[in-house]
Coordinates of N, CA and C in Angstrom, one line a residue:
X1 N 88.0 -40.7 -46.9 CA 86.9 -40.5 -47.9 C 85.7 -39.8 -47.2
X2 N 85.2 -40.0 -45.6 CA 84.9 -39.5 -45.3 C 84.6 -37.5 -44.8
X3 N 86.1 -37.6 -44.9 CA 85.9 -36.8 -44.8 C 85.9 -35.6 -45.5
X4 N 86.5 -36.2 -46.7 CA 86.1 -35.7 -47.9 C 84.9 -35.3 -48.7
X5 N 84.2 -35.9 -47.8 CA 82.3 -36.3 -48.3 C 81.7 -34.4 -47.4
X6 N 82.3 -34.9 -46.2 CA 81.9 -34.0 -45.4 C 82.2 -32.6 -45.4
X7 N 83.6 -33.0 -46.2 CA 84.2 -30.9 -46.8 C 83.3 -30.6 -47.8
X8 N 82.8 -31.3 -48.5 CA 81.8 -30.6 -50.0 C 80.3 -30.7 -49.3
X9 N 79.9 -31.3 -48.3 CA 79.0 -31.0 -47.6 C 78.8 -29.3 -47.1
X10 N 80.1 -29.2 -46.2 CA 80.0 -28.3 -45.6 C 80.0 -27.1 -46.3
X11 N 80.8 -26.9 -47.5 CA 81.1 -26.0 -48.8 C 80.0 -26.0 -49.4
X12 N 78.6 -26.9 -49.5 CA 77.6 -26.8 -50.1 C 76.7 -25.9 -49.4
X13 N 76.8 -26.0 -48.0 CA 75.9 -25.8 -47.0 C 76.1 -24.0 -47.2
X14 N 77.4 -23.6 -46.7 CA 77.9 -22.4 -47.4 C 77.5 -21.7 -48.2
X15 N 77.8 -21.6 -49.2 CA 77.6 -21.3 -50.6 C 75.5 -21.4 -50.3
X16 N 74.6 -22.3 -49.8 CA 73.3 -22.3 -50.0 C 73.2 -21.1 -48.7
X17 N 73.2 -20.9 -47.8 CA 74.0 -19.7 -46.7 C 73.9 -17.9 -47.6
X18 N 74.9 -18.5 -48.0 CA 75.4 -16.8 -48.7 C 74.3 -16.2 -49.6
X19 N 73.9 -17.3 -50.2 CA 72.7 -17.0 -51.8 C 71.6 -16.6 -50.7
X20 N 71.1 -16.7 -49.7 CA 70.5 -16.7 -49.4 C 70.2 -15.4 -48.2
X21 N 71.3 -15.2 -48.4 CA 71.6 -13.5 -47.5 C 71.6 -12.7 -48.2
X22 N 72.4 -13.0 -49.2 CA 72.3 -11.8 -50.5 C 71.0 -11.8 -51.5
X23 N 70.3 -12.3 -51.3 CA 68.2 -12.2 -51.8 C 68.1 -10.5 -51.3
X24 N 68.1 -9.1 -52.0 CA 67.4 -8.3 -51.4 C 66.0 -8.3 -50.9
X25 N 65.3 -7.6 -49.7 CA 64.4 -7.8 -49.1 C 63.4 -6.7 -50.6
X26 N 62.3 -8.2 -50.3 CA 61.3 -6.9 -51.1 C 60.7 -5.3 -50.7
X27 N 61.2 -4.3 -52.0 CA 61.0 -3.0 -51.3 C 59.5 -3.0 -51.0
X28 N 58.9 -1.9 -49.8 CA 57.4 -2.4 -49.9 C 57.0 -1.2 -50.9
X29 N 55.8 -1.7 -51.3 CA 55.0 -1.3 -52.7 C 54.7 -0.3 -52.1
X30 N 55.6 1.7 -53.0 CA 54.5 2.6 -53.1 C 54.2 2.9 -54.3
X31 N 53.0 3.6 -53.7 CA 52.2 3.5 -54.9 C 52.7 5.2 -55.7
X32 N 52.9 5.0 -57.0 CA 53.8 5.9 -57.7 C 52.2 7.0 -57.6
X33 N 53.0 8.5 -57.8 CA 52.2 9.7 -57.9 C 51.4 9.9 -58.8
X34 N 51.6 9.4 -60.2 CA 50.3 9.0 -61.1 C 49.9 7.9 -61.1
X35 N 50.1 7.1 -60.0 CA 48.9 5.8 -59.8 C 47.8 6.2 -59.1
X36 N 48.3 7.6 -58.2 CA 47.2 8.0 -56.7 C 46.2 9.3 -57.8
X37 N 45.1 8.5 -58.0 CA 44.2 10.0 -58.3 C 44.2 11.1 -57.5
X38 N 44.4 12.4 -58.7 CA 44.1 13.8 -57.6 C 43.0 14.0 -57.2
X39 N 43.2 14.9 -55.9 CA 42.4 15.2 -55.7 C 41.5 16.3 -56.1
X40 N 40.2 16.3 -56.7 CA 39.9 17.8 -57.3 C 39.1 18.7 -56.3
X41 N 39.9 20.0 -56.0 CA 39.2 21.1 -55.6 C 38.0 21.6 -56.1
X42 N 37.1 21.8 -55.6 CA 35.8 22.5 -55.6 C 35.7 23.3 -55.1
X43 N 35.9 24.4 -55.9 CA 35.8 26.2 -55.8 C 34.6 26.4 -54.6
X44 N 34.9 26.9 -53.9 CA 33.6 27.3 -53.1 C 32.6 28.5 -53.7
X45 N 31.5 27.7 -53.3 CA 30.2 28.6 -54.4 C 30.0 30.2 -54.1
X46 N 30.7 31.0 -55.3 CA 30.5 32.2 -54.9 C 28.7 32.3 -55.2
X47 N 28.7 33.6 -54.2 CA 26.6 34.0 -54.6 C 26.9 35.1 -55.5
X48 N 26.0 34.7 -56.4 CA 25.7 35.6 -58.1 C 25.2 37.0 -57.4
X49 N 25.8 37.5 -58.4 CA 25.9 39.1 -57.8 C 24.2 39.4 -58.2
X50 N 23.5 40.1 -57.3 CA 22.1 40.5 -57.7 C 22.3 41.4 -59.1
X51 N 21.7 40.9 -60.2 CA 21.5 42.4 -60.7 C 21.1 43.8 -61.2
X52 N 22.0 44.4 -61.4 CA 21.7 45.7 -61.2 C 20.4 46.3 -61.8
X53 N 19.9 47.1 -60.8 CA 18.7 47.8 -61.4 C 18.8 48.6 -63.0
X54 N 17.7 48.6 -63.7 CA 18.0 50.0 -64.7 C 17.2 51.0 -64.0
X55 N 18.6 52.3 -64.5 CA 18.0 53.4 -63.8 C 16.5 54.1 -64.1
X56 N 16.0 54.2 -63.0 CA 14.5 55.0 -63.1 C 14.7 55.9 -63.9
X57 N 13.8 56.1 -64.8 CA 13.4 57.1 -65.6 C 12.5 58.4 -65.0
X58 N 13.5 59.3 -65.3 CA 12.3 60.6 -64.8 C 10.8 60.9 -65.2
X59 N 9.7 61.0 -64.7 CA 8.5 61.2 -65.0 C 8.8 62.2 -65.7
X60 N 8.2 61.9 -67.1 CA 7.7 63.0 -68.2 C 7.0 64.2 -67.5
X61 N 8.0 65.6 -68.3 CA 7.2 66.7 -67.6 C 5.8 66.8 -68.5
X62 N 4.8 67.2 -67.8 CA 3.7 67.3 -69.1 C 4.0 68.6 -69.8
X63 N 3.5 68.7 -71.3 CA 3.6 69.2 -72.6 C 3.2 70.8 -71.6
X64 N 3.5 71.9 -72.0 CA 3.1 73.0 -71.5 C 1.9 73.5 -72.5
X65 N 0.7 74.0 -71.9 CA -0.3 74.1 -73.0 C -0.2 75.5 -72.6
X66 N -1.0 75.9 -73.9 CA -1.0 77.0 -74.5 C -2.1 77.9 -74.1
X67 N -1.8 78.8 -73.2 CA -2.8 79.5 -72.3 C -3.1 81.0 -72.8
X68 N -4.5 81.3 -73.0 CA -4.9 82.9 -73.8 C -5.2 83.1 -72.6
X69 N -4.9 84.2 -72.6 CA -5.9 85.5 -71.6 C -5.9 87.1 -72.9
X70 N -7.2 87.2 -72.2 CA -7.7 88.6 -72.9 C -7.4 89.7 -71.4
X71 N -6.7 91.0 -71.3 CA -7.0 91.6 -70.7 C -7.3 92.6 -71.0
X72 N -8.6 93.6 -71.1 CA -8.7 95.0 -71.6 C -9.2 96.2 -70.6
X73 N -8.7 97.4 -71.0 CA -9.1 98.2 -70.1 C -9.8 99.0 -70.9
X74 N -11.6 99.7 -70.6 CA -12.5 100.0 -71.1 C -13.4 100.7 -70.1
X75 N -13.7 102.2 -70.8 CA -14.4 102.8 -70.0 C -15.6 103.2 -70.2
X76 N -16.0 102.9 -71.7 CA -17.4 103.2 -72.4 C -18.1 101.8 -72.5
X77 N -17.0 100.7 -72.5 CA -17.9 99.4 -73.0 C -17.4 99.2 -74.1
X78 N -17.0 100.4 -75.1 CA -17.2 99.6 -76.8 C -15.6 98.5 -76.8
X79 N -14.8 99.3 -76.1 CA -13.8 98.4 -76.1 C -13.6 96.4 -75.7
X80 N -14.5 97.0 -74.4 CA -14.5 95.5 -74.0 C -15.7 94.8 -74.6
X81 N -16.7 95.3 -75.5 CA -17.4 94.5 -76.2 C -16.8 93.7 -77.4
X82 N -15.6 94.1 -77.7 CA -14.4 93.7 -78.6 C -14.2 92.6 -77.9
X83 N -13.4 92.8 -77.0 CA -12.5 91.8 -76.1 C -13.6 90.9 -76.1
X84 N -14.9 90.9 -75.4 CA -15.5 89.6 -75.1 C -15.8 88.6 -76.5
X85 N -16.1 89.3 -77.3 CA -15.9 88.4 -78.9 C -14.7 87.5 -79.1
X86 N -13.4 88.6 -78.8 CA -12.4 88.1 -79.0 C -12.1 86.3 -78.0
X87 N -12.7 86.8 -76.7 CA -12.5 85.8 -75.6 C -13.5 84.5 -75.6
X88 N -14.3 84.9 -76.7 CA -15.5 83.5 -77.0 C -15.0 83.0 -77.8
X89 N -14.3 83.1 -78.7 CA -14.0 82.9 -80.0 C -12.4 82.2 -79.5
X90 N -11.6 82.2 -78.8 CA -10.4 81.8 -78.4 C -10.8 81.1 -77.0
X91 N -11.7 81.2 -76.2 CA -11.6 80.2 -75.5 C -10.9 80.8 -74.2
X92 N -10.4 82.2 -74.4 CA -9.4 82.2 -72.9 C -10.4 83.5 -72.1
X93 N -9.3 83.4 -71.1 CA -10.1 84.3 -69.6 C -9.8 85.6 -70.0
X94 N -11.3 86.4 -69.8 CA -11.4 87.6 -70.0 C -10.8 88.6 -68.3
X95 N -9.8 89.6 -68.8 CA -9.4 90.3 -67.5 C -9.9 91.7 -67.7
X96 N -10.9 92.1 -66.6 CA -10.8 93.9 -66.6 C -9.9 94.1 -65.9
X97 N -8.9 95.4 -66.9 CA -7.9 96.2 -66.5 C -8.5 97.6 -65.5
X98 N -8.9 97.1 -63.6 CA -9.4 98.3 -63.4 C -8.7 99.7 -62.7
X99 N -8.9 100.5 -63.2 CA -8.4 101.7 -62.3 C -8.7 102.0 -60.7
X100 N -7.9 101.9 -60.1 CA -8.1 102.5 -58.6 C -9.1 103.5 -58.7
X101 N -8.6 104.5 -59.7 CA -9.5 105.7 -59.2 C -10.6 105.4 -60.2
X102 N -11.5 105.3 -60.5 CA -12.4 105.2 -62.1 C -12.8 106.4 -63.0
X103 N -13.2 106.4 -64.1 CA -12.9 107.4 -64.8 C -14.1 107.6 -65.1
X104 N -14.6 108.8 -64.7 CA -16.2 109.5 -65.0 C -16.1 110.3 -66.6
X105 N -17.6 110.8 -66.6 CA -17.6 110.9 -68.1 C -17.1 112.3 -68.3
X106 N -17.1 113.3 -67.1 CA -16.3 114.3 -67.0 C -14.7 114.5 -67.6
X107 N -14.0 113.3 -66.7 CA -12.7 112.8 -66.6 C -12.1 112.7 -68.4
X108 N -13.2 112.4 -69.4 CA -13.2 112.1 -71.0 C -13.6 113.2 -71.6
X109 N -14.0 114.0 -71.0 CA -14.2 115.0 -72.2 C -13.4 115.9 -72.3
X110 N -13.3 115.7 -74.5 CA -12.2 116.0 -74.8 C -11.9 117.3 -75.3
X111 N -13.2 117.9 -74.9 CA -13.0 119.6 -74.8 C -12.7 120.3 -74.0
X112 N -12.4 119.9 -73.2 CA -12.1 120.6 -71.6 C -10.0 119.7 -71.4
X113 N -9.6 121.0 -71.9 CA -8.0 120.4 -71.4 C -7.4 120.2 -70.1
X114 N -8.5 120.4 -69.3 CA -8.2 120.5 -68.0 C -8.7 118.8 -67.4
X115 N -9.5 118.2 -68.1 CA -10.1 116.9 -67.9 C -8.9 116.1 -67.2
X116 N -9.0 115.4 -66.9 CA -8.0 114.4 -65.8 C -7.2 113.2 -67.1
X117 N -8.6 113.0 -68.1 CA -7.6 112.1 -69.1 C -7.1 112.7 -70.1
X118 N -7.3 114.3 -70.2 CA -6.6 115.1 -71.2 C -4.8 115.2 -70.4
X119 N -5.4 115.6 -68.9 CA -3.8 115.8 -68.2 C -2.7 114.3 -68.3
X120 N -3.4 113.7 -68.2 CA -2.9 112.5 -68.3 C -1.9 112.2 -69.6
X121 N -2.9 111.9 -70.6 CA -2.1 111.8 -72.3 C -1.3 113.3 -72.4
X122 N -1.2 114.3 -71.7 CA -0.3 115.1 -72.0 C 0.8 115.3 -70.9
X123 N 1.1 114.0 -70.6 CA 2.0 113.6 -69.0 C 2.7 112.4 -69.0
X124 N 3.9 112.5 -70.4 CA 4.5 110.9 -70.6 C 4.4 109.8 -69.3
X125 N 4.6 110.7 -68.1 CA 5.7 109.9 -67.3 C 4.1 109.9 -66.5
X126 N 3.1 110.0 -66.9 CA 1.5 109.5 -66.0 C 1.6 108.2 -65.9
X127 N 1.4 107.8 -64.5 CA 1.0 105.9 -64.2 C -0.5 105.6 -63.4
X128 N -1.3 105.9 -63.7 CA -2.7 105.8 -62.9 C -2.4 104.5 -62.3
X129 N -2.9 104.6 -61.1 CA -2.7 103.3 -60.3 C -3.8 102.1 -60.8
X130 N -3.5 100.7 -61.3 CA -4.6 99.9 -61.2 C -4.9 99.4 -59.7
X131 N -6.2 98.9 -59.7 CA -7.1 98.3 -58.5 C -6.6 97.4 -57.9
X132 N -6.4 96.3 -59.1 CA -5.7 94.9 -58.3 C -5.1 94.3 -59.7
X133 N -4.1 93.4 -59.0 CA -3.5 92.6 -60.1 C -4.0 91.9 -60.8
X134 N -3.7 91.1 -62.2 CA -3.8 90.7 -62.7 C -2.9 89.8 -62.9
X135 N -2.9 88.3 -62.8 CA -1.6 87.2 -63.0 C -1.6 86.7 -64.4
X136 N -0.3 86.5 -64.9 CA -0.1 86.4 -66.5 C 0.8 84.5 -65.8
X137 N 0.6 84.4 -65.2 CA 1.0 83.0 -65.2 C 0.5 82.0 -65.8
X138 N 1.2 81.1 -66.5 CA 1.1 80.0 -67.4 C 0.3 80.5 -69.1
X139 N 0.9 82.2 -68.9 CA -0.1 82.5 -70.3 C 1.2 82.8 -71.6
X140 N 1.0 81.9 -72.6 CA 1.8 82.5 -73.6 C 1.4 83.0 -74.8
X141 N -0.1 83.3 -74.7 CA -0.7 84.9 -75.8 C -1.4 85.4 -74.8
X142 N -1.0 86.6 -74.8 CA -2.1 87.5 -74.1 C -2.7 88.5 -76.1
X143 N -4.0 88.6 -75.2 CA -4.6 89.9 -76.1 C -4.9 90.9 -75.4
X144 N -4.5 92.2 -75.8 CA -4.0 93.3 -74.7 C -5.2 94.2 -75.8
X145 N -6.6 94.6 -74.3 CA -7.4 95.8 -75.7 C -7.5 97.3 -74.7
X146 N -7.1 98.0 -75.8 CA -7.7 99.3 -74.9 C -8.1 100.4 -76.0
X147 N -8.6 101.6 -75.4 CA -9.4 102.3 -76.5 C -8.1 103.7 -76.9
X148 N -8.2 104.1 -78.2 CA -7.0 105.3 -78.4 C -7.5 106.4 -77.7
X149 N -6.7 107.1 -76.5 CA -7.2 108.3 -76.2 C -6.4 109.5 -76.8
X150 N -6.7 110.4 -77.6 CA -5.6 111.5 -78.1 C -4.7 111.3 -78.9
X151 N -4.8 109.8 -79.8 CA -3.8 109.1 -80.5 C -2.8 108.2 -79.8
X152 N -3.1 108.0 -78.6 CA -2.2 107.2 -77.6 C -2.7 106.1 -77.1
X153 N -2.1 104.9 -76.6 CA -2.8 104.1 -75.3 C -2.9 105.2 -74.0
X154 N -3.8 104.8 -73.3 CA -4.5 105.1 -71.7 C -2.9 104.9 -70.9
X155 N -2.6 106.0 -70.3 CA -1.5 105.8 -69.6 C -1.5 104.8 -68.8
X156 N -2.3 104.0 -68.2 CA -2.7 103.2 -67.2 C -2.2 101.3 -68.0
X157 N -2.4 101.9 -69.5 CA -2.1 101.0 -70.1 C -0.1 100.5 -69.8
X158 N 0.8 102.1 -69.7 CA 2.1 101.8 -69.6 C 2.5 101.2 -68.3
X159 N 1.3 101.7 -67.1 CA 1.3 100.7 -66.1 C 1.3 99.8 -65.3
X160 N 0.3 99.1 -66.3 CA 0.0 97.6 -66.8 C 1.1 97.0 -67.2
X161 N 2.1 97.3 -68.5 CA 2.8 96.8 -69.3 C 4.2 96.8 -68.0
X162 N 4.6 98.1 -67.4 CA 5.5 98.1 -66.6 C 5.9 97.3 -65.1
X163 N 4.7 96.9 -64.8 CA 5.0 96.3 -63.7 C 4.3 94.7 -64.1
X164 N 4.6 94.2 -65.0 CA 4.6 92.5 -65.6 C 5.9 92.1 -66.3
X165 N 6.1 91.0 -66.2 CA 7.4 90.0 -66.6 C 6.7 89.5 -67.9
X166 N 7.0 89.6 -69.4 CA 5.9 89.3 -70.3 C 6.9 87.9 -70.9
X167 N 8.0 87.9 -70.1 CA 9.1 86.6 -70.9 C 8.2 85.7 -71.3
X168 N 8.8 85.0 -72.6 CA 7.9 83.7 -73.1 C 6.4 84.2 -73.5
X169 N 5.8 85.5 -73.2 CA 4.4 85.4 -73.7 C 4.6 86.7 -75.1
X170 N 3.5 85.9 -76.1 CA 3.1 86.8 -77.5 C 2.1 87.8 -77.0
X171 N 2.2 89.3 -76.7 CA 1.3 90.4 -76.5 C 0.7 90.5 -78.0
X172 N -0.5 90.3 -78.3 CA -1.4 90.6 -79.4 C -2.6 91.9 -79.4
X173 N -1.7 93.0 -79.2 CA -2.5 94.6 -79.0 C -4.1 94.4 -79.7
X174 N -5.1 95.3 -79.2 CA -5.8 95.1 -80.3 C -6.8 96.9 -79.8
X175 N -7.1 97.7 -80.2 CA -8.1 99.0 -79.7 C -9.0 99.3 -80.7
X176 N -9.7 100.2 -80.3 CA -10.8 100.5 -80.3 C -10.9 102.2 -80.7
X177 N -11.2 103.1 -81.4 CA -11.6 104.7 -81.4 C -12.4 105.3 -82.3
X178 N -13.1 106.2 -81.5 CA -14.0 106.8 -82.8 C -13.7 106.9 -84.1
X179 N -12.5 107.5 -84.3 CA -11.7 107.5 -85.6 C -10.0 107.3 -86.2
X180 N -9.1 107.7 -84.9 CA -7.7 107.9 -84.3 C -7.4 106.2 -85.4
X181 N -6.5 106.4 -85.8 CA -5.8 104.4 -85.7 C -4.7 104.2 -85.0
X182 N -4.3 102.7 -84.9 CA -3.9 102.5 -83.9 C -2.1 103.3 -83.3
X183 N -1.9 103.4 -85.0 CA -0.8 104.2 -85.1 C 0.7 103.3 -84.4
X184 N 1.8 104.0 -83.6 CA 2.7 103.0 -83.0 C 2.3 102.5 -81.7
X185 N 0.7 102.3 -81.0 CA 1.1 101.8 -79.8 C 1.3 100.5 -79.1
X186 N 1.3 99.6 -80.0 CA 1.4 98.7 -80.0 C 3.4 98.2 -79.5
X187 N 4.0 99.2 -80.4 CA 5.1 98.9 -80.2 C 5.8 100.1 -79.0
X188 N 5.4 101.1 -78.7 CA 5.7 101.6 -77.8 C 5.4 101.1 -76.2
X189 N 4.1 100.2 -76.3 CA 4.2 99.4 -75.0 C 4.8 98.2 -74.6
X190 N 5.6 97.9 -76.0 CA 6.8 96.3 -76.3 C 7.3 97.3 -75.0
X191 N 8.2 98.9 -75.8 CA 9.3 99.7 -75.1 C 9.2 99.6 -73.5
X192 N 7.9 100.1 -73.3 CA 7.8 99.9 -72.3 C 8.1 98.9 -71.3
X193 N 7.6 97.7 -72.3 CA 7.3 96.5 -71.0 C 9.1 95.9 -71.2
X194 N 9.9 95.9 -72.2 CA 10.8 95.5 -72.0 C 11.3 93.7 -71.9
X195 N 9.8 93.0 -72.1 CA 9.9 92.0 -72.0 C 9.0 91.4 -73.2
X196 N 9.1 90.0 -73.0 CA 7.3 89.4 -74.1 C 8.1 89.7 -75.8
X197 N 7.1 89.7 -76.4 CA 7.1 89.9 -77.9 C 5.9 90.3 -78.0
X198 N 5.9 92.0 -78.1 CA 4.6 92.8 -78.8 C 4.5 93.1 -79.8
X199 N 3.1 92.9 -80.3 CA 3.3 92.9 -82.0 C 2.4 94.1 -82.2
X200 N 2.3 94.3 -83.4 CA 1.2 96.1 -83.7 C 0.0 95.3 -83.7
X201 N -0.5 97.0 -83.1 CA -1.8 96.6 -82.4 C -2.7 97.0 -83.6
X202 N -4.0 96.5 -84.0 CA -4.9 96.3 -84.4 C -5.8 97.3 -84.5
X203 N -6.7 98.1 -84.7 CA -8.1 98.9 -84.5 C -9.2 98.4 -84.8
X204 N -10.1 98.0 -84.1 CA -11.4 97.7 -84.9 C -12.5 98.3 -84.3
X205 N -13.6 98.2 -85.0 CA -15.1 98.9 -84.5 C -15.5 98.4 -83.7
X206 N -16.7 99.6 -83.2 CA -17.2 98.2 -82.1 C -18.3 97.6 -82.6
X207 N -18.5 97.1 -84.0 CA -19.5 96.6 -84.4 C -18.3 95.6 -85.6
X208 N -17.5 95.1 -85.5 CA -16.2 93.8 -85.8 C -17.1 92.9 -85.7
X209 N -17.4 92.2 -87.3 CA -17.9 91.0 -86.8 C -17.0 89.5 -86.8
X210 N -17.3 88.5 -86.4 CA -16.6 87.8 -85.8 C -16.0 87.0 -86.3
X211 N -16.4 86.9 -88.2 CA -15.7 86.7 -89.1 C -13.7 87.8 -89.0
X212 N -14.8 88.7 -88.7 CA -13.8 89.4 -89.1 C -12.2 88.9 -87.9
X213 N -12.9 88.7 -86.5 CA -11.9 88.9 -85.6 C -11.2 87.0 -85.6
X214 N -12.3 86.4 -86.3 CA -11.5 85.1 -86.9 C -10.3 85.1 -87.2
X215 N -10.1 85.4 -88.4 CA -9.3 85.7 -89.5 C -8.3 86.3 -88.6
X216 N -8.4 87.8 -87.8 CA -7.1 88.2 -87.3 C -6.9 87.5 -86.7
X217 N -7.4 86.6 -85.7 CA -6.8 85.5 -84.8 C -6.0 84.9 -85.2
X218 N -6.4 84.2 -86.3 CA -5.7 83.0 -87.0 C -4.1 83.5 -87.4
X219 N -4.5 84.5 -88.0 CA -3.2 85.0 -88.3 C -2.1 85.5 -87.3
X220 N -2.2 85.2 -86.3 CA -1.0 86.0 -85.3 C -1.3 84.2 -84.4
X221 N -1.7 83.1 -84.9 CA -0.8 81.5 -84.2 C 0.1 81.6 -84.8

């Protein structure tokens, strides 16, 4: 009996043994990849681009203003007593057109064909030298006076016209004669000068009053 006691003993002992080996060990705790918060990246701070300038603007050119000159060439006066009317009355700079050589009262008289300004007006291709220059810079009307000699401008006048650049400027003729009129010289000195815009020239007395030289002004803006 005893020992019978002691076989289901030892069979119990057993069996509590085996259960007891076969327990798997607890796995250790990881922690699953959406239990672990991510980590968040923080962009490194780019620097804000300066910006860009607006382009400078070019300084405004200033308006080109509207420049007279009077230039006349005159050997008695009555001519340029014209011109100076003309140059009060408009505001711009009076120019004498002067001759190198000057012209005596000999030189004009128109009875003698032998006279220096008879030879002259009968000598297309005559250029009497002037004195000194005259600058046409920043002018866009000139008024051009001279007196009719023989029915012609003063050859001194094609002189004048030939050795100036008249681009961009209005030539506004204007003369002066005992009785002659102005006839074509106005546009024969355009020919000449090759440049500018000459318009026909004018005649007036030398006693024009300033009504009078009003009016033609107005009419050739």
């Amino acid at each position: 009996m005893k020992k019978l006691i002691a076989f289901f003993l030892l069979l119990a002992l057993t069996l509590v043994s085996a259960g007891c080996g076969n327990t798997p060990a607890q796995a250790q705790s990881t922690p699953s990849p959406a239990a672990t918060p991510a980590l968040t990246q923080t962009p490194a701070s780019t620097p804000e681009a300066a910006p860009a300038e607006a382009p400078k603007e070019a300084p405004a050119e200033p308006a080109q203003e509207n420049k007279s000159l009077v230039v006349v060439f005159s050997c008695t006066g009555t001519t340029k007593g014209v011109a100076e009317k003309i140059a009060a009355l408009t505001g711009a700079e009076l120019a004498d057109l002067v001759p190198a050589q000057p012209y005596t009262a000999e030189d004009l008289n128109y009875n003698d064909r032998s006279t220096r300004a008879t030879v002259e007006q009968n000598t297309p291709d005559a250029r009497p030298e002037i004195a000194s220059d005259i600058s046409l810079d920043g002018v866009t009307t000139l008024y051009l006076g001279y007196p009719i000699w023989w029915g012609q401008a003063p050859r001194i006048m094609s002189t004048f016209v030939e050795s100036h650049d008249f681009t961009g400027i209005t030539v506004v003729p204007f003369c002066t004669s005992g009785g002659s009129g102005a006839g074509r010289t106005g546009e024969t000195l355009g020919e000449q000068a090759g440049t500018g815009t000459f318009l026909a020239s004018t005649r007036f007395s030398s006693g024009v009053s300033d009504n009078e030289l009003q009016s033609w002004i107005d009419s050739h803006k």
